[in-house]
């Protein structure tokens, strides 16, 4: 029977949310001793736990069909491979937010990307950094490092760095200041739909449909409220991302109705206050656990 392989980060910022997402899709794994390969128990999807930087190459080499990795890492590998072979971003995910930024030592004369012409920039993302600096008309000397990029200026091997910033604590700890963000990134699900063998397409589509259900459910809320009949239009218009609400009679109150709707976009206190101002009452907001369109 045909199976799919999904690669996720073994340990790091993306590993826990990546695993949680797949588990929310109903996947269960038997964890093997070496911990690199987890067999999918109820659904024919297996897991590979690897270094995040290896995931795009594994996808390109056909070692796995799907992978969850930062957009920055995927772009870097695509540039490295001359942009010839592409990975498809199948879904952007709501975790792993970070940015590739330029940073310089506190007190440096360099204040923007434009000041970096001819200077040394240390980075683990040489392709992306070169491309994004070139787009700004800047030709810098790229110093490629595989890790600990933040210590390069202190060691005198670079004038600036181009590195991932999430909370900014790594920069602060190394007395570096961010001068310009080059690339905003989040985690995403990547694959190569065109390369997928025919016997795996149905499984692939099924997994993506479950994933969409999870992603939509995370934002969606089930809303119940009472509304005056004559304010129904205004109230429905205030519900973010709701289609076709259900209306029910209220026993003994002919002027008001009960309205139930699924809101597919984030619902904030401001929305509830606006609903109340429009005449709604008894407003209840419930989480949605699963959704299948
Ligand atoms: C990045 C980057 C910094 C750190 C920044 O590494 O290289 O070291 O995160 O995060 P902060 O702003 O929250 O301090 P990452 O965790 O991606 O590790 P990796 O490069 O080994 O994957
Ligand atoms: Zn990494």
mmCIF file of C-alpha atoms and ligand atoms in Angstrom:
data_model
loop_
_atom_site.group_PDB
_atom_site.id
_atom_site.type_symbol
_atom_site.label_atom_id
_atom_site.label_comp_id
_atom_site.label_asym_id
_atom_site.label_seq_id
_atom_site.Cartn_x
_atom_site.Cartn_y
_atom_site.Cartn_z
ATOM 1 C CA UNK A 1 0.000 0.000 0.000
ATOM 2 C CA UNK A 2 1.351 3.446 -0.878
ATOM 3 C CA UNK A 3 2.446 5.722 1.932
ATOM 4 C CA UNK A 4 3.545 9.323 2.255
ATOM 5 C CA UNK A 5 6.502 10.708 4.152
ATOM 6 C CA UNK A 6 6.450 14.048 5.908
ATOM 7 C CA UNK A 7 9.682 15.621 7.147
ATOM 8 C CA UNK A 8 9.603 17.920 10.171
ATOM 9 C CA UNK A 9 12.275 19.543 12.307
ATOM 10 C CA UNK A 10 13.728 17.145 14.880
ATOM 11 C CA UNK A 11 14.410 19.710 17.565
ATOM 12 C CA UNK A 12 13.962 23.433 17.486
ATOM 13 C CA UNK A 13 11.313 26.099 17.194
ATOM 14 C CA UNK A 14 9.247 24.313 14.537
ATOM 15 C CA UNK A 15 9.296 20.772 15.897
ATOM 16 C CA UNK A 16 6.551 20.952 18.506
ATOM 17 C CA UNK A 17 3.982 22.954 16.504
ATOM 18 C CA UNK A 18 4.693 20.826 13.397
ATOM 19 C CA UNK A 19 4.010 17.594 15.278
ATOM 20 C CA UNK A 20 0.934 19.074 16.979
ATOM 21 C CA UNK A 21 -0.482 20.102 13.605
ATOM 22 C CA UNK A 22 -0.086 16.593 12.180
ATOM 23 C CA UNK A 23 -1.581 15.053 15.316
ATOM 24 C CA UNK A 24 -4.556 17.387 14.966
ATOM 25 C CA UNK A 25 -5.005 15.904 11.492
ATOM 26 C CA UNK A 26 -5.556 12.558 13.209
ATOM 27 C CA UNK A 27 -2.089 11.122 12.603
ATOM 28 C CA UNK A 28 -0.637 8.796 15.253
ATOM 29 C CA UNK A 29 2.880 7.452 15.145
ATOM 30 C CA UNK A 30 4.810 4.608 16.697
ATOM 31 C CA UNK A 31 8.079 6.164 17.710
ATOM 32 C CA UNK A 32 11.094 4.167 16.719
ATOM 33 C CA UNK A 33 14.148 3.866 18.904
ATOM 34 C CA UNK A 34 16.472 5.897 16.711
ATOM 35 C CA UNK A 35 13.783 8.595 16.708
ATOM 36 C CA UNK A 36 14.421 9.609 13.108
ATOM 37 C CA UNK A 37 11.601 7.640 11.520
ATOM 38 C CA UNK A 38 8.138 7.401 13.054
ATOM 39 C CA UNK A 39 5.706 4.961 11.489
ATOM 40 C CA UNK A 40 2.159 6.236 10.932
ATOM 41 C CA UNK A 41 -0.267 3.933 12.708
ATOM 42 C CA UNK A 42 -3.844 4.593 11.600
ATOM 43 C CA UNK A 43 -3.155 6.619 8.480
ATOM 44 C CA UNK A 44 -0.430 5.723 5.934
ATOM 45 C CA UNK A 45 1.708 8.791 6.578
ATOM 46 C CA UNK A 46 5.155 8.402 8.169
ATOM 47 C CA UNK A 47 7.297 11.026 9.801
ATOM 48 C CA UNK A 48 10.959 11.849 9.292
ATOM 49 C CA UNK A 49 12.586 13.907 12.036
ATOM 50 C CA UNK A 50 15.537 15.799 10.614
ATOM 51 C CA UNK A 51 17.454 19.086 10.697
ATOM 52 C CA UNK A 52 15.201 21.811 9.287
ATOM 53 C CA UNK A 53 17.904 22.890 6.833
ATOM 54 C CA UNK A 54 17.868 19.419 5.252
ATOM 55 C CA UNK A 55 14.123 19.391 4.531
ATOM 56 C CA UNK A 56 14.057 21.310 1.208
ATOM 57 C CA UNK A 57 16.830 19.141 -0.273
ATOM 58 C CA UNK A 58 15.079 15.973 0.909
ATOM 59 C CA UNK A 59 11.947 17.151 -0.908
ATOM 60 C CA UNK A 60 13.893 17.956 -4.064
ATOM 61 C CA UNK A 61 15.640 14.583 -3.924
ATOM 62 C CA UNK A 62 12.346 12.723 -3.465
ATOM 63 C CA UNK A 63 13.214 11.355 0.001
ATOM 64 C CA UNK A 64 9.865 12.627 1.288
ATOM 65 C CA UNK A 65 6.737 14.022 -0.361
ATOM 66 C CA UNK A 66 5.929 16.731 2.197
ATOM 67 C CA UNK A 67 7.907 18.871 4.589
ATOM 68 C CA UNK A 68 7.251 21.600 7.130
ATOM 69 C CA UNK A 69 9.997 24.196 7.131
ATOM 70 C CA UNK A 70 10.578 27.950 7.273
ATOM 71 C CA UNK A 71 10.006 29.830 4.016
ATOM 72 C CA UNK A 72 13.487 31.307 4.469
ATOM 73 C CA UNK A 73 15.127 27.866 4.432
ATOM 74 C CA UNK A 74 13.109 26.757 1.408
ATOM 75 C CA UNK A 75 13.935 29.922 -0.544
ATOM 76 C CA UNK A 76 17.626 29.593 0.261
ATOM 77 C CA UNK A 77 17.784 26.072 -1.156
ATOM 78 C CA UNK A 78 15.832 27.063 -4.257
ATOM 79 C CA UNK A 79 18.317 29.876 -4.912
ATOM 80 C CA UNK A 80 21.203 27.485 -4.291
ATOM 81 C CA UNK A 81 19.767 25.172 -6.960
ATOM 82 C CA UNK A 82 19.661 28.058 -9.440
ATOM 83 C CA UNK A 83 15.945 28.560 -9.019
ATOM 84 C CA UNK A 84 15.612 25.781 -11.595
ATOM 85 C CA UNK A 85 13.822 23.220 -9.529
ATOM 86 C CA UNK A 86 10.962 24.526 -7.466
ATOM 87 C CA UNK A 87 9.209 23.509 -4.329
ATOM 88 C CA UNK A 88 5.511 24.248 -4.077
ATOM 89 C CA UNK A 89 4.377 26.069 -0.995
ATOM 90 C CA UNK A 90 1.172 24.160 -0.328
ATOM 91 C CA UNK A 91 -0.011 25.986 2.804
ATOM 92 C CA UNK A 92 1.431 28.803 4.897
ATOM 93 C CA UNK A 93 1.247 27.964 8.610
ATOM 94 C CA UNK A 94 0.630 30.164 11.603
ATOM 95 C CA UNK A 95 3.853 29.462 13.489
ATOM 96 C CA UNK A 96 7.587 29.939 13.066
ATOM 97 C CA UNK A 97 7.318 33.654 12.384
ATOM 98 C CA UNK A 98 10.752 35.247 12.027
ATOM 99 C CA UNK A 99 12.623 37.589 9.725
ATOM 100 C CA UNK A 100 15.988 37.596 8.038
ATOM 101 C CA UNK A 101 17.486 40.888 9.164
ATOM 102 C CA UNK A 102 20.666 42.853 8.839
ATOM 103 C CA UNK A 103 22.295 43.693 12.160
ATOM 104 C CA UNK A 104 25.452 45.581 13.091
ATOM 105 C CA UNK A 105 27.430 46.129 16.312
ATOM 106 C CA UNK A 106 26.072 48.858 18.580
ATOM 107 C CA UNK A 107 27.605 52.190 17.540
ATOM 108 C CA UNK A 108 28.499 51.036 14.016
ATOM 109 C CA UNK A 109 28.656 53.623 11.232
ATOM 110 C CA UNK A 110 26.575 51.261 9.100
ATOM 111 C CA UNK A 111 22.956 52.340 9.435
ATOM 112 C CA UNK A 112 21.181 50.794 6.488
ATOM 113 C CA UNK A 113 21.604 48.193 3.783
ATOM 114 C CA UNK A 114 22.881 50.907 1.464
ATOM 115 C CA UNK A 115 25.938 51.422 3.697
ATOM 116 C CA UNK A 116 27.016 47.801 3.213
ATOM 117 C CA UNK A 117 28.472 48.146 -0.290
ATOM 118 C CA UNK A 118 31.872 46.378 -0.356
ATOM 119 C CA UNK A 119 31.589 45.408 3.320
ATOM 120 C CA UNK A 120 31.561 41.911 4.818
ATOM 121 C CA UNK A 121 28.218 40.392 5.806
ATOM 122 C CA UNK A 122 28.261 37.095 7.707
ATOM 123 C CA UNK A 123 25.276 34.791 7.168
ATOM 124 C CA UNK A 124 24.012 31.228 6.952
ATOM 125 C CA UNK A 125 21.708 32.404 4.147
ATOM 126 C CA UNK A 126 24.194 33.463 1.446
ATOM 127 C CA UNK A 127 21.836 33.073 -1.520
ATOM 128 C CA UNK A 128 18.917 34.924 0.013
ATOM 129 C CA UNK A 129 21.113 37.655 1.460
ATOM 130 C CA UNK A 130 22.964 38.233 -1.817
ATOM 131 C CA UNK A 131 19.693 38.330 -3.758
ATOM 132 C CA UNK A 132 17.922 40.702 -1.363
ATOM 133 C CA UNK A 133 20.924 43.034 -1.102
ATOM 134 C CA UNK A 134 21.263 43.051 -4.896
ATOM 135 C CA UNK A 135 17.574 43.993 -5.140
ATOM 136 C CA UNK A 136 18.521 47.052 -3.068
ATOM 137 C CA UNK A 137 21.448 47.776 -5.377
ATOM 138 C CA UNK A 138 24.034 46.715 -2.790
ATOM 139 C CA UNK A 139 27.050 44.519 -3.572
ATOM 140 C CA UNK A 140 28.427 43.212 -0.301
ATOM 141 C CA UNK A 141 31.030 40.584 0.403
ATOM 142 C CA UNK A 142 29.183 37.549 1.764
ATOM 143 C CA UNK A 143 30.948 35.570 4.490
ATOM 144 C CA UNK A 144 29.198 32.219 4.670
ATOM 145 C CA UNK A 145 28.988 30.610 8.115
ATOM 146 C CA UNK A 146 27.051 27.512 9.086
ATOM 147 C CA UNK A 147 26.197 28.734 12.579
ATOM 148 C CA UNK A 148 26.963 31.214 15.386
ATOM 149 C CA UNK A 149 26.715 34.039 12.891
ATOM 150 C CA UNK A 150 26.057 36.513 15.708
ATOM 151 C CA UNK A 151 29.618 36.300 17.002
ATOM 152 C CA UNK A 152 31.272 37.159 13.663
ATOM 153 C CA UNK A 153 31.368 40.958 14.130
ATOM 154 C CA UNK A 154 32.909 40.579 17.602
ATOM 155 C CA UNK A 155 35.585 38.300 16.156
ATOM 156 C CA UNK A 156 36.349 40.868 13.472
ATOM 157 C CA UNK A 157 35.393 38.570 10.592
ATOM 158 C CA UNK A 158 32.389 40.641 9.441
ATOM 159 C CA UNK A 159 31.032 44.185 9.556
ATOM 160 C CA UNK A 160 27.416 43.065 9.736
ATOM 161 C CA UNK A 161 25.331 39.929 9.887
ATOM 162 C CA UNK A 162 22.236 38.782 8.040
ATOM 163 C CA UNK A 163 20.500 36.371 10.373
ATOM 164 C CA UNK A 164 17.115 35.182 11.550
ATOM 165 C CA UNK A 165 15.500 37.250 14.259
ATOM 166 C CA UNK A 166 12.552 35.975 16.222
ATOM 167 C CA UNK A 167 12.418 37.502 19.694
ATOM 168 C CA UNK A 168 15.578 39.571 19.173
ATOM 169 C CA UNK A 169 17.245 38.190 22.283
ATOM 170 C CA UNK A 170 20.188 36.699 20.388
ATOM 171 C CA UNK A 171 20.967 40.109 18.904
ATOM 172 C CA UNK A 172 20.667 41.876 22.268
ATOM 173 C CA UNK A 173 22.883 39.313 23.988
ATOM 174 C CA UNK A 174 25.566 39.975 21.376
ATOM 175 C CA UNK A 175 25.254 43.783 21.393
ATOM 176 C CA UNK A 176 23.969 43.891 17.853
ATOM 177 C CA UNK A 177 21.250 46.194 16.533
ATOM 178 C CA UNK A 178 18.835 45.347 13.758
ATOM 179 C CA UNK A 179 19.022 47.859 10.927
ATOM 180 C CA UNK A 180 16.790 46.399 8.230
ATOM 181 C CA UNK A 181 14.539 43.387 7.731
ATOM 182 C CA UNK A 182 15.202 41.705 4.387
ATOM 183 C CA UNK A 183 12.690 38.869 4.409
ATOM 184 C CA UNK A 184 9.648 37.987 6.532
ATOM 185 C CA UNK A 185 9.109 34.289 7.019
ATOM 186 C CA UNK A 186 6.752 31.772 8.603
ATOM 187 C CA UNK A 187 6.690 28.010 8.589
ATOM 188 C CA UNK A 188 4.942 26.453 5.607
ATOM 189 C CA UNK A 189 4.076 23.068 4.187
ATOM 190 C CA UNK A 190 6.104 22.381 1.060
ATOM 191 C CA UNK A 191 5.907 19.618 -1.507
ATOM 192 C CA UNK A 192 6.202 18.931 -5.213
ATOM 193 C CA UNK A 193 2.713 18.226 -6.437
ATOM 194 C CA UNK A 194 3.826 17.610 -10.038
ATOM 195 C CA UNK A 195 6.301 14.903 -9.005
ATOM 196 C CA UNK A 196 3.806 12.970 -6.938
ATOM 197 C CA UNK A 197 3.349 9.349 -8.105
ATOM 198 C CA UNK A 198 -0.230 8.638 -9.206
ATOM 199 C CA UNK A 199 -0.802 6.070 -6.462
ATOM 200 C CA UNK A 200 -0.188 8.670 -3.769
ATOM 201 C CA UNK A 201 -2.295 11.542 -5.082
ATOM 202 C CA UNK A 202 -5.492 10.551 -3.345
ATOM 203 C CA UNK A 203 -3.760 10.184 0.005
ATOM 204 C CA UNK A 204 -2.008 13.515 -0.510
ATOM 205 C CA UNK A 205 -5.335 15.246 -1.236
ATOM 206 C CA UNK A 206 -6.915 13.621 1.818
ATOM 207 C CA UNK A 207 -4.128 14.816 4.089
ATOM 208 C CA UNK A 208 -4.353 18.354 2.678
ATOM 209 C CA UNK A 209 -8.102 18.394 3.193
ATOM 210 C CA UNK A 210 -7.679 17.373 6.846
ATOM 211 C CA UNK A 211 -4.999 20.012 7.229
ATOM 212 C CA UNK A 212 -7.285 22.678 5.806
ATOM 213 C CA UNK A 213 -9.923 21.559 8.269
ATOM 214 C CA UNK A 214 -7.513 22.011 11.164
ATOM 215 C CA UNK A 215 -6.236 25.369 9.920
ATOM 216 C CA UNK A 216 -9.744 26.701 9.380
ATOM 217 C CA UNK A 217 -11.065 25.351 12.654
ATOM 218 C CA UNK A 218 -8.264 27.114 14.523
ATOM 219 C CA UNK A 219 -9.610 30.504 13.418
ATOM 220 C CA UNK A 220 -13.266 29.598 13.277
ATOM 221 C CA UNK A 221 -15.827 30.148 15.996
ATOM 222 C CA UNK A 222 -19.420 29.064 16.357
ATOM 223 C CA UNK A 223 -21.497 32.086 17.330
ATOM 224 C CA UNK A 224 -24.961 32.024 18.860
ATOM 225 C CA UNK A 225 -26.937 35.158 19.632
ATOM 226 C CA UNK A 226 -30.393 36.665 19.887
ATOM 227 C CA UNK A 227 -31.232 39.480 17.487
ATOM 228 C CA UNK A 228 -34.166 41.741 16.710
ATOM 229 C CA UNK A 229 -35.693 40.609 13.389
ATOM 230 C CA UNK A 230 -35.345 44.092 11.927
ATOM 231 C CA UNK A 231 -31.582 44.229 12.700
ATOM 232 C CA UNK A 232 -30.754 40.849 11.124
ATOM 233 C CA UNK A 233 -29.114 42.336 8.030
ATOM 234 C CA UNK A 234 -26.864 44.633 10.057
ATOM 235 C CA UNK A 235 -25.948 41.876 12.520
ATOM 236 C CA UNK A 236 -25.139 39.307 9.840
ATOM 237 C CA UNK A 237 -22.905 41.861 8.108
ATOM 238 C CA UNK A 238 -20.932 42.291 11.343
ATOM 239 C CA UNK A 239 -20.035 38.592 11.652
ATOM 240 C CA UNK A 240 -16.557 38.134 10.120
ATOM 241 C CA UNK A 241 -16.419 35.419 7.477
ATOM 242 C CA UNK A 242 -19.883 34.003 8.186
ATOM 243 C CA UNK A 243 -22.075 32.593 5.427
ATOM 244 C CA UNK A 244 -25.700 31.489 5.654
ATOM 245 C CA UNK A 245 -26.541 31.813 9.334
ATOM 246 C CA UNK A 246 -29.261 29.589 10.770
ATOM 247 C CA UNK A 247 -32.296 31.390 12.209
ATOM 248 C CA UNK A 248 -34.584 29.954 14.877
ATOM 249 C CA UNK A 249 -37.807 31.157 16.471
ATOM 250 C CA UNK A 250 -37.668 32.345 20.056
ATOM 251 C CA UNK A 251 -40.612 30.952 21.990
ATOM 252 C CA UNK A 252 -42.845 33.790 23.180
ATOM 253 C CA UNK A 253 -40.818 36.571 21.529
ATOM 254 C CA UNK A 254 -41.945 37.082 17.913
ATOM 255 C CA UNK A 255 -39.789 40.190 17.369
ATOM 256 C CA UNK A 256 -36.492 38.458 18.091
ATOM 257 C CA UNK A 257 -34.785 35.381 16.662
ATOM 258 C CA UNK A 258 -31.883 33.137 17.622
ATOM 259 C CA UNK A 259 -29.045 33.225 15.084
ATOM 260 C CA UNK A 260 -26.298 30.617 14.774
ATOM 261 C CA UNK A 261 -23.317 31.051 12.444
ATOM 262 C CA UNK A 262 -19.772 29.841 11.886
ATOM 263 C CA UNK A 263 -17.325 32.730 11.649
ATOM 264 C CA UNK A 264 -14.287 31.694 9.614
ATOM 265 C CA UNK A 265 -12.205 34.700 10.571
ATOM 266 C CA UNK A 266 -10.865 35.796 13.938
ATOM 267 C CA UNK A 267 -13.540 37.195 16.215
ATOM 268 C CA UNK A 268 -12.405 39.917 18.590
ATOM 269 C CA UNK A 269 -14.052 41.722 21.504
ATOM 270 C CA UNK A 270 -14.585 44.661 19.129
ATOM 271 C CA UNK A 271 -16.800 42.460 16.959
ATOM 272 C CA UNK A 272 -18.887 41.408 19.968
ATOM 273 C CA UNK A 273 -19.254 45.015 21.127
ATOM 274 C CA UNK A 274 -20.398 46.043 17.659
ATOM 275 C CA UNK A 275 -22.918 43.188 17.599
ATOM 276 C CA UNK A 276 -24.288 44.261 20.951
ATOM 277 C CA UNK A 277 -24.540 47.871 19.794
ATOM 278 C CA UNK A 278 -26.503 46.635 16.759
ATOM 279 C CA UNK A 279 -29.070 45.008 19.058
ATOM 280 C CA UNK A 280 -27.713 41.501 19.616
ATOM 281 C CA UNK A 281 -27.939 39.917 23.058
ATOM 282 C CA UNK A 282 -27.115 36.582 24.722
ATOM 283 C CA UNK A 283 -23.984 36.327 22.553
ATOM 284 C CA UNK A 284 -22.109 33.031 22.925
ATOM 285 C CA UNK A 285 -18.853 32.195 21.144
ATOM 286 C CA UNK A 286 -17.749 28.545 20.989
ATOM 287 C CA UNK A 287 -14.537 27.031 19.655
ATOM 288 C CA UNK A 288 -14.722 24.758 16.597
ATOM 289 C CA UNK A 289 -12.711 21.592 16.935
ATOM 290 C CA UNK A 290 -12.859 20.043 13.467
ATOM 291 C CA UNK A 291 -14.211 21.143 10.132
ATOM 292 C CA UNK A 292 -14.650 19.351 6.830
ATOM 293 C CA UNK A 293 -15.927 21.439 3.950
HETATM 294 C C1 LIG B 1 17.996 31.617 14.701
HETATM 295 C C2 LIG B 1 19.123 32.614 14.533
HETATM 296 C C3 LIG B 1 19.426 33.069 15.929
HETATM 297 C C4 LIG B 1 18.122 32.874 16.648
HETATM 298 C C5 LIG B 1 17.383 34.172 16.775
HETATM 299 O O1 LIG B 1 18.455 30.327 14.781
HETATM 300 O O2 LIG B 1 20.222 32.048 13.885
HETATM 301 O O3 LIG B 1 20.420 32.255 16.499
HETATM 302 O O4 LIG B 1 17.338 31.980 15.896
HETATM 303 O O5 LIG B 1 16.243 34.031 17.592
HETATM 304 P P1 LIG B 1 15.897 35.135 18.688
HETATM 305 O O6 LIG B 1 15.719 36.442 17.955
HETATM 306 O O7 LIG B 1 14.609 34.663 19.292
HETATM 307 O O8 LIG B 1 17.002 35.189 19.671
HETATM 308 P P2 LIG B 1 17.438 29.065 14.664
HETATM 309 O O9 LIG B 1 16.679 28.875 15.921
HETATM 310 O O10 LIG B 1 16.647 29.178 13.433
HETATM 311 O O11 LIG B 1 18.418 27.863 14.610
HETATM 312 P P3 LIG B 1 18.999 27.136 13.321
HETATM 313 O O12 LIG B 1 19.564 28.185 12.452
HETATM 314 O O13 LIG B 1 19.997 26.198 13.896
HETATM 315 O O14 LIG B 1 17.854 26.416 12.695
HETATM 316 ZN ZN1 LIG B 2 18.138 25.368 11.192
#
